[in-house]
Short mmCIF file of C-alpha atoms in Angstrom, two decimals:
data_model
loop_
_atom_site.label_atom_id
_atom_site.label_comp_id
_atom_site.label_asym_id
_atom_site.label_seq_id
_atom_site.Cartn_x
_atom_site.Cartn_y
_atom_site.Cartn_z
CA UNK H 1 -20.02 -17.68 -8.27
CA UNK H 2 -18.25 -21.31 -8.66
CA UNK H 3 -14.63 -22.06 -10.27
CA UNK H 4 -16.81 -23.75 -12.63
CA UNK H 5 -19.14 -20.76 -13.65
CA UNK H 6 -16.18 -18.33 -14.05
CA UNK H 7 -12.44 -19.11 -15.17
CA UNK H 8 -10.22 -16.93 -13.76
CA UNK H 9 -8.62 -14.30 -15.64
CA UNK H 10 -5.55 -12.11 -14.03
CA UNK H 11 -4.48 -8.76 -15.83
CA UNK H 12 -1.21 -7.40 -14.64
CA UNK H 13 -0.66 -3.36 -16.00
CA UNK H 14 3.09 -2.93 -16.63
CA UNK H 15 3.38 -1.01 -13.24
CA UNK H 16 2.05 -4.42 -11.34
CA UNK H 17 3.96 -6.78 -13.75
CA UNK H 18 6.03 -8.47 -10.56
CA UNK H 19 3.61 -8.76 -8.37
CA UNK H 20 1.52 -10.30 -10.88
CA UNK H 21 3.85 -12.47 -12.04
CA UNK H 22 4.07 -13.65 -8.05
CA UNK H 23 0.32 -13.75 -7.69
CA UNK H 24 0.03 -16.36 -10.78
CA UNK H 25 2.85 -18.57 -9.19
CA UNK H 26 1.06 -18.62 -6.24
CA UNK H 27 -2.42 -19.85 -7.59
CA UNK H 28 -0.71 -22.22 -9.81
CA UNK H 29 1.04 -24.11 -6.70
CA UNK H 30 -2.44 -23.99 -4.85
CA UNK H 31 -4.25 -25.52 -8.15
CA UNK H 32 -1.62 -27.60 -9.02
CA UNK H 33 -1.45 -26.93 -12.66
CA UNK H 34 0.97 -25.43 -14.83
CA UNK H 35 -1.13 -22.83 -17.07
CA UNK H 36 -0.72 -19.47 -16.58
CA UNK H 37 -3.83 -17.07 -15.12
CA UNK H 38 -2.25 -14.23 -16.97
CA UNK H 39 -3.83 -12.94 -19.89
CA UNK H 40 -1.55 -10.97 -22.06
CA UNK H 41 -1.95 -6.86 -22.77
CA UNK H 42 -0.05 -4.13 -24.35
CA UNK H 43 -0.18 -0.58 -23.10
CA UNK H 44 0.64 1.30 -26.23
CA UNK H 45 1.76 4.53 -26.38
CA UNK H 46 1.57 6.96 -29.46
CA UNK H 47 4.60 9.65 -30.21
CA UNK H 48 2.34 12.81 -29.39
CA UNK H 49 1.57 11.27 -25.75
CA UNK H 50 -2.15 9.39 -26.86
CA UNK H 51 -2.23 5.77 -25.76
CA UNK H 52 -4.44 2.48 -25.83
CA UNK H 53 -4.96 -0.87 -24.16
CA UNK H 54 -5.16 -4.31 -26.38
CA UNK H 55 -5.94 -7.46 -25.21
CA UNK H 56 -4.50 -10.43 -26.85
CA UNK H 57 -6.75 -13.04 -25.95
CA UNK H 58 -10.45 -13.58 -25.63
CA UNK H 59 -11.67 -12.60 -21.88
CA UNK H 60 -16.18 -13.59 -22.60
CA UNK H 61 -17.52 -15.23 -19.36
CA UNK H 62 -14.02 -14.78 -17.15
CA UNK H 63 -13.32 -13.52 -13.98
CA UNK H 64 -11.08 -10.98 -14.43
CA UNK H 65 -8.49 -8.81 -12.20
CA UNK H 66 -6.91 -5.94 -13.34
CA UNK H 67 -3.77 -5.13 -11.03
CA UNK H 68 -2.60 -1.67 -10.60
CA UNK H 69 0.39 0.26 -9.17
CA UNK H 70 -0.67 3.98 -9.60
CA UNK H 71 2.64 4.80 -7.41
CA UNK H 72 5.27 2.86 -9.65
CA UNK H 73 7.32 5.85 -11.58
CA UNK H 74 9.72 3.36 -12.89
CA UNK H 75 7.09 2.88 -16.23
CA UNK H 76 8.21 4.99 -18.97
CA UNK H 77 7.02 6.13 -22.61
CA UNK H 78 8.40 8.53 -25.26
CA UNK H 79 6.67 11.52 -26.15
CA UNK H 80 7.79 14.08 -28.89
CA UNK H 81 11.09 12.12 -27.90
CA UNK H 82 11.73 12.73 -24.68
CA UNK H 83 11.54 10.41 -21.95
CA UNK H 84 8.77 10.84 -19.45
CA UNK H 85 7.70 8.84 -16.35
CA UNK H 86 3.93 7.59 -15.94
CA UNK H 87 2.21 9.36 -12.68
CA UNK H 88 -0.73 8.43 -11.18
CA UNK H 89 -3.38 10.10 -13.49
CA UNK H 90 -1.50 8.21 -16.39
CA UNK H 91 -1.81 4.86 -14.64
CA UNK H 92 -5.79 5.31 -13.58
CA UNK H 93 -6.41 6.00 -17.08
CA UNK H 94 -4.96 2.44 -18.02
CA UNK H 95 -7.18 1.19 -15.78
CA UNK H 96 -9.97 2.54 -17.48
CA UNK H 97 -8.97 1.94 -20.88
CA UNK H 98 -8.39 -2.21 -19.60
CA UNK H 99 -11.66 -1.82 -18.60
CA UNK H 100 -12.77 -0.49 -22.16
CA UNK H 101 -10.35 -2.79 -23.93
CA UNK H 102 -12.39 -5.71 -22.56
CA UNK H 103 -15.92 -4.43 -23.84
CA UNK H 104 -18.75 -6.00 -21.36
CA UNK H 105 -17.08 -9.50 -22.54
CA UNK H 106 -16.30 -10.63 -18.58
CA UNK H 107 -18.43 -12.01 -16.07
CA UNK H 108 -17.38 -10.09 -13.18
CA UNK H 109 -14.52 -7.11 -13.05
CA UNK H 110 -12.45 -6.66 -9.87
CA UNK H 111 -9.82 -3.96 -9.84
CA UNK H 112 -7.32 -4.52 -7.22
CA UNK H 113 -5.34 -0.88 -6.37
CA UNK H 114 -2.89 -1.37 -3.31
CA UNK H 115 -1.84 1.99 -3.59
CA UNK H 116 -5.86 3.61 -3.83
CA UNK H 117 -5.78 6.45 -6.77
CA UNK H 118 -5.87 10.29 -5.59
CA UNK H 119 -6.68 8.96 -1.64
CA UNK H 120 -4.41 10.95 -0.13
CA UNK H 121 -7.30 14.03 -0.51
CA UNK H 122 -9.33 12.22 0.75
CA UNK H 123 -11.79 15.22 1.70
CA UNK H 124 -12.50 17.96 0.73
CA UNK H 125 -11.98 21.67 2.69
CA UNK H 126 -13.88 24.37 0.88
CA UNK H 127 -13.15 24.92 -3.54
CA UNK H 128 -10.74 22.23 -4.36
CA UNK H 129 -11.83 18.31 -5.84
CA UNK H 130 -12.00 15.55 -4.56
CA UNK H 131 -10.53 12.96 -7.21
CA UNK H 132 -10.77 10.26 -5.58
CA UNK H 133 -14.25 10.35 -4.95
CA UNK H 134 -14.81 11.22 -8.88
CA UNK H 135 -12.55 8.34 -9.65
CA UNK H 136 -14.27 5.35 -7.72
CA UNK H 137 -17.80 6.28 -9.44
CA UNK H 138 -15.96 6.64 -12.85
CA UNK H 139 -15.02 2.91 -12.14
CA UNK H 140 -18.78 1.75 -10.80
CA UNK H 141 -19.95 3.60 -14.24
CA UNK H 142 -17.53 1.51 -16.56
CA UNK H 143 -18.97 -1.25 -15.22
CA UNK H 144 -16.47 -2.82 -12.10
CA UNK H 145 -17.80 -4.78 -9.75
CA UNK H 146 -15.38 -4.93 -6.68
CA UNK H 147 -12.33 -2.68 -5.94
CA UNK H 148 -10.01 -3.98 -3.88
CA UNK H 149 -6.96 -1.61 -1.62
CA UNK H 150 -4.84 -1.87 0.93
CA UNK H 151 -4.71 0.62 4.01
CA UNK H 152 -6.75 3.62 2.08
CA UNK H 153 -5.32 6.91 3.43
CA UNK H 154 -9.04 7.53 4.32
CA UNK H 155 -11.32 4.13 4.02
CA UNK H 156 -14.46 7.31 4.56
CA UNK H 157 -13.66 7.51 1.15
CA UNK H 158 -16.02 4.51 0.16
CA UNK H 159 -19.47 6.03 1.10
CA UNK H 160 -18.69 7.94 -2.93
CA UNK H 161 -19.64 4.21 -3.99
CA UNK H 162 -22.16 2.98 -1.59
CA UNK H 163 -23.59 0.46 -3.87
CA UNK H 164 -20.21 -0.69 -5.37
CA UNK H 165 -18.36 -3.46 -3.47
CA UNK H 166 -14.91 -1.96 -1.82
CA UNK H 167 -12.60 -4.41 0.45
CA UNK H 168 -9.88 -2.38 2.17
CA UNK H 169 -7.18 -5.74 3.40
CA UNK H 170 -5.06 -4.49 6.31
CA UNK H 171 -1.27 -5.61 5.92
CA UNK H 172 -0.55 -5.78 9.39
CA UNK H 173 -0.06 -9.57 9.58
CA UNK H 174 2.61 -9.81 7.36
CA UNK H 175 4.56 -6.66 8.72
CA UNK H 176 4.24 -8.19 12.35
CA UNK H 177 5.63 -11.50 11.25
CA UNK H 178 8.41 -9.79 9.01
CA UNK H 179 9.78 -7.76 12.05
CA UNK H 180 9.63 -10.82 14.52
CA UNK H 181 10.94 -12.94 12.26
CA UNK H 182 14.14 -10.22 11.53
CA UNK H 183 14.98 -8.11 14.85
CA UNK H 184 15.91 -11.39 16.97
CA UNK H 185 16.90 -8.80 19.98
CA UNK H 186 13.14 -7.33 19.84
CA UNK H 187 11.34 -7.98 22.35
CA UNK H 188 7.57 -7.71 22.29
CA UNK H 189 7.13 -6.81 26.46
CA UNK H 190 5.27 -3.95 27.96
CA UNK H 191 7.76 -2.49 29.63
CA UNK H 192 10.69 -3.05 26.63
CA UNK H 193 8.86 -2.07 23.30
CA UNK H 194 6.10 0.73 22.53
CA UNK H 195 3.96 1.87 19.33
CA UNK H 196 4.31 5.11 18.41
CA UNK H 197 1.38 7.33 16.15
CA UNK H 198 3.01 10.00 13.99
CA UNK H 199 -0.13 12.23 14.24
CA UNK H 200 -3.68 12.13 15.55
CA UNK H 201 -5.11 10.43 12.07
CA UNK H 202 -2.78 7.32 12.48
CA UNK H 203 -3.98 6.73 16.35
CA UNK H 204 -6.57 3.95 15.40
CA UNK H 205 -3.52 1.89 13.22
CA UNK H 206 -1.25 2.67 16.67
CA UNK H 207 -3.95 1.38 18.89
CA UNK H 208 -4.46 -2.04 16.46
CA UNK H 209 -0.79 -3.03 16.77
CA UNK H 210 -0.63 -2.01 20.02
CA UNK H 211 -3.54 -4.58 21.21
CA UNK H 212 -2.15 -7.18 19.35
CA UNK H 213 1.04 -7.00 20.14
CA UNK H 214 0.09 -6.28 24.07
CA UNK H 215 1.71 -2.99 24.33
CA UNK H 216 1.32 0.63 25.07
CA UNK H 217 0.89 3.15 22.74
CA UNK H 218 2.32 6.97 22.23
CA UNK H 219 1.44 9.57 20.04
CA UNK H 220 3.30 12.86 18.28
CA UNK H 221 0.75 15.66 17.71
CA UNK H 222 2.10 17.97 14.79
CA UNK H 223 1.75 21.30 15.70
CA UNK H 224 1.59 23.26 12.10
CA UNK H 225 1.37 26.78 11.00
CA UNK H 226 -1.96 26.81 9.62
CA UNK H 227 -0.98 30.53 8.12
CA UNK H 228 1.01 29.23 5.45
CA UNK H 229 0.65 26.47 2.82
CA UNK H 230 3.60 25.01 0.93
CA UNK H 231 3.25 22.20 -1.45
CA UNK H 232 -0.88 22.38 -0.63
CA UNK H 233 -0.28 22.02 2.90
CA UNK H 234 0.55 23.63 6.27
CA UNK H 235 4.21 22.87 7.93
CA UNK H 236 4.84 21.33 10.84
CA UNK H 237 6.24 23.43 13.06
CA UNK H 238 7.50 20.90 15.89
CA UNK H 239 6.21 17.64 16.68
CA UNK H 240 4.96 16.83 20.09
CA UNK H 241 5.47 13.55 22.02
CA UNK H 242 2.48 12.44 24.68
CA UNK H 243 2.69 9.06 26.10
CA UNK H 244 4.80 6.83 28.44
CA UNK H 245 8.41 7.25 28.77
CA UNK H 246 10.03 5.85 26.12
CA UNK H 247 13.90 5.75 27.83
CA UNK H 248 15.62 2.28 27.49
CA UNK H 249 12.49 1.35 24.96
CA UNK H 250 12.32 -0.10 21.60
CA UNK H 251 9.90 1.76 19.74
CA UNK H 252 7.66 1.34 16.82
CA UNK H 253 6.36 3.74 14.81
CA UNK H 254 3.74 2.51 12.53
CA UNK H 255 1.87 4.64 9.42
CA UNK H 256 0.30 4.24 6.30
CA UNK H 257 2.68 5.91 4.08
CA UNK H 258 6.19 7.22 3.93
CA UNK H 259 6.68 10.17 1.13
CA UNK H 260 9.41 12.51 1.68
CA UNK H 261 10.18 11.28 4.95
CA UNK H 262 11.00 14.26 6.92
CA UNK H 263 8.27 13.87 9.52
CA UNK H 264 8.93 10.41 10.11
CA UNK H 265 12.92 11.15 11.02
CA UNK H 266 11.64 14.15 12.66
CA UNK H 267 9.68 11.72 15.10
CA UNK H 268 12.89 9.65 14.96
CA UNK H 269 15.08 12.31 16.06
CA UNK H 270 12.64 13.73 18.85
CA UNK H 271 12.50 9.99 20.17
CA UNK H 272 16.45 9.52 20.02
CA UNK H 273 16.20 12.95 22.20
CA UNK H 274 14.03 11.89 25.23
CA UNK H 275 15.85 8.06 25.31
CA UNK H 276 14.56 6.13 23.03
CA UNK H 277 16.67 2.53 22.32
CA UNK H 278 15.65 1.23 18.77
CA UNK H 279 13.84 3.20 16.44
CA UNK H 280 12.12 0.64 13.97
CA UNK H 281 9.20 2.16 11.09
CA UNK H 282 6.38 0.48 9.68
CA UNK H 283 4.79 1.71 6.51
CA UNK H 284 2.59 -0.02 4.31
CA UNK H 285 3.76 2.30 1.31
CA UNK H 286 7.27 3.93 1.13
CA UNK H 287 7.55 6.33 -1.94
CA UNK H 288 10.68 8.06 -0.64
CA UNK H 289 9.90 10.78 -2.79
CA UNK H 290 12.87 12.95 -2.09
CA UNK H 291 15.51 10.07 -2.23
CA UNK H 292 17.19 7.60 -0.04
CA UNK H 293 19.95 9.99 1.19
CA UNK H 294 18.51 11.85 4.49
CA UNK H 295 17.83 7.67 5.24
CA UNK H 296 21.03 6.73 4.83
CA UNK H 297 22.60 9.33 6.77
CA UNK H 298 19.85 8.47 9.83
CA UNK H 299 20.64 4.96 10.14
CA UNK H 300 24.71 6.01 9.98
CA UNK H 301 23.64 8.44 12.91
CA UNK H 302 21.67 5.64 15.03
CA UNK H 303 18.71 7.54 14.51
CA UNK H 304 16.64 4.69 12.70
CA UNK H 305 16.82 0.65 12.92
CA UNK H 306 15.04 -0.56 10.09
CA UNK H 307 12.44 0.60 7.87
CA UNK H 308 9.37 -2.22 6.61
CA UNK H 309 7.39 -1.58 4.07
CA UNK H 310 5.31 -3.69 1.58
CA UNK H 311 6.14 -4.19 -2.32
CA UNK H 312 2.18 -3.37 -3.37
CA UNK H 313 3.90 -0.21 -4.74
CA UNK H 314 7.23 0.12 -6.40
CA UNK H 315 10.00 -0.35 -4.28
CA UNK H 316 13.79 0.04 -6.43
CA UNK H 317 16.42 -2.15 -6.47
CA UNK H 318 18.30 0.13 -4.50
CA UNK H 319 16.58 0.35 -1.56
CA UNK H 320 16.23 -3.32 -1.47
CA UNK H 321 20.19 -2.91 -1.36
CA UNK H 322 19.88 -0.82 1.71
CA UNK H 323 20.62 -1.95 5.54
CA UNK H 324 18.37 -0.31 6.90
CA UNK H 325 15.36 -0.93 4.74
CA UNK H 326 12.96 -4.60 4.76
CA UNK H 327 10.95 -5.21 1.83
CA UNK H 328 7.89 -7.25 3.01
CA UNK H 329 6.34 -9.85 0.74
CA UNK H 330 2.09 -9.39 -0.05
CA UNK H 331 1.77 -11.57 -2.99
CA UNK H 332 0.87 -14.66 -1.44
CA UNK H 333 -1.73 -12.69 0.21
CA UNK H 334 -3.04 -11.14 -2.55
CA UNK H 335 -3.22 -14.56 -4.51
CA UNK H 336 -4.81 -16.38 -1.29
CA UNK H 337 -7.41 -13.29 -1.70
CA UNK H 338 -8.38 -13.45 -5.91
CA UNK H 339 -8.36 -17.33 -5.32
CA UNK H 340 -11.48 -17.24 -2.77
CA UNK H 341 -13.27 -14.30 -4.55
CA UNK H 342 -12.80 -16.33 -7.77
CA UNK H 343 -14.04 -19.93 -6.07
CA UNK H 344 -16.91 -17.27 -4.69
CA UNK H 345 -16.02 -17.58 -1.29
CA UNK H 346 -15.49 -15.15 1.35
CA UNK H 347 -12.89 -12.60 2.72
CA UNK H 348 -13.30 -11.91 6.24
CA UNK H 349 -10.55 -13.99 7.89
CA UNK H 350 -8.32 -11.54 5.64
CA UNK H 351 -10.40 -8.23 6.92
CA UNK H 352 -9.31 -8.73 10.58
CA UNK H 353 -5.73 -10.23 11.55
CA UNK H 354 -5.88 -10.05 15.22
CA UNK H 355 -6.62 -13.89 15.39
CA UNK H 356 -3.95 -15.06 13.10
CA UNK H 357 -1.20 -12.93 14.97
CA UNK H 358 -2.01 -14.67 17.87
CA UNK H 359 -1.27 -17.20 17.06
CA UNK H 360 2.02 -15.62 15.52
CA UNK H 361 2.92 -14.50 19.05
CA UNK H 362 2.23 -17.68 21.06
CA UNK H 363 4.30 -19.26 18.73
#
């Protein structure tokens, strides 16, 4: 594929609307020109709940990228008059009907989903789906060429499309940089700083930043009661700390999501406990999903530094606001990535950071 070949074509859903907007400044600057990559959609919404996609301009023999927040629950719509907030399920089937709207018409579709639909079951244990899985194929079937998601729950998840092109872009470079560049008393030395695992299925994201940054790693191993199940999974009873002795230490605990939050301060507190200095987070996605408060009160009880997570999913204002929370920046990334697919080139320098932060550190 060659810039000439295949204009580029960039659709932002309503729940990716700022990012979008950021992407399109960003490829502007690099082409130097002044026209807009945006091509303009409404997301209608009938009074009995029914909705449709309409593209306003013509999209034959374009490149196209359809961006999509499936986490945002800002987006709204009225529905026998009441109020209700799009979830997940809501926002895939935009995606879809995008993909409908624009009737065979484009050269190539990409669908670029930070935030990967339904990936958190990401397999399956005995009669219950597997959405996900269902969901990819439903996109291969409608015709999409490439998916493109950052830091799947799962990236197993994949081998549903075999045939399908799936790129799965680690953040990792532009956390690291975000927390050097902001915690001036940090520093990244073996025997001052550690990276901490939450569980046993973050280890491998513990043992990247680890190597990077040239530091140890620990682990906390959630012991649950696999007798009970509440809210489709087992508590944790107590989380268990194995590693090197964290007393005097910065630590840095580094995960793929933040929901409620409760494990996470859990880990904080247990660290606090046995010594810990600095208690700094990580997360590519923060939903927050029971509120900012329990936060709030953490960092007023020294339990938690900072929190850094990315805006590829819907961050509000008001935790923007907060002290304790750092909002870290992935459009230019995401722009630097649509620009080489769309000039046809290739990816890879994006797939692995370790090079690039680096050359961060020796700077």
């Amino acid at each position: 594929m060659s810039e000439l070949n295949h204009e580029l074509g960039i659709i932002a859903l309503e729940s990716s609307m700022e990012l979008g907007n950021a992407i399109d400044k960003y490829i502007q600057n690099n082409r130097n020109c002044n026209e807009s990559f945006l091509i303009p959609l409404d997301e209608i919404r009938f009074s009995n709940g029914e909705g449709k996609v309409k593209i306003s301009e013509s999209v034959r023999g374009k490149d196209i990228y359809i961006l999509c927040d499936v986490g945002n629950y800002s987006c709204t719509y009225k529905m026998f008059g009441i109020e209700n907030h799009k979830g997940p399920d809501e926002h895939f089937q935009d995606i879809k009907r995008t993909v409908g709207a624009i009737r065979g018409k484009a050269a190539r579709i990409t669908v670029i989903m930070p935030l990967l639909y339904e990936s958190r079951q990401h397999r399956r244990k005995g009669r219950e789906s597997l959405d996900c899985a269902l969901a990819l194929q439903e996109l291969e079937r409608l015709g999409v060429d490439e998916i493109i998601t950052f830091d799947v729950h799962d990236p197993n998840i994949q081998n549903a499309i075999p045939l399908l092109s799936f790129e799965n872009i680690y953040p990792t470079y532009d956390i690291v940089k975000a927390i050097i560049c902001n915690e001036k008393s940090l520093e990244l030395d073996k025997e001052k700083l550690l990276v901490i695992s939450p569980d046993t299925g973050a280890m491998d994201r513990a043992i990247y930043y680890s190597s990077t940054l040239g530091v140890d790693v620990g682990l906390f191993y959630k012991r649950r009661d696999h007798s009970t199940i509440i809210n489709g999974k087992n508590p944790i009873v107590q989380h268990e700390y194995m590693g090197r002795d964290v007393i005097g230490k910065d630590v840095l605990i580094v995960d793929d999501m933040i929901a409620s939050g409760e494990s996470v301060l859990d880990i904080a507190k247990e660290l606090k406990k046995i010594g810990a200095k600095n208690v700094y987070v990580a997360a590519t996605f923060a939903f927050f999903t029971e509120g900012f408060e329990k936060f709030n009160k953490a960092y007023e009880d020294g339990l938690i530094t900072r929190i850094y997570s990315t805006n590829l999913s819907y961050i509000p204002q008001e935790l923007y606001n907060s002290e304790w929370f750092e909002g870290v920046d992935l459009s230019e990334l995401s722009a630097r990535i649509i620009n080489r697919l769309n000039h046809g080139r290739s990816i890879a320098k994006y797939m692995d950071a370790t090079r690039i932060i680096q050359n961060l550190l020796n700077k």
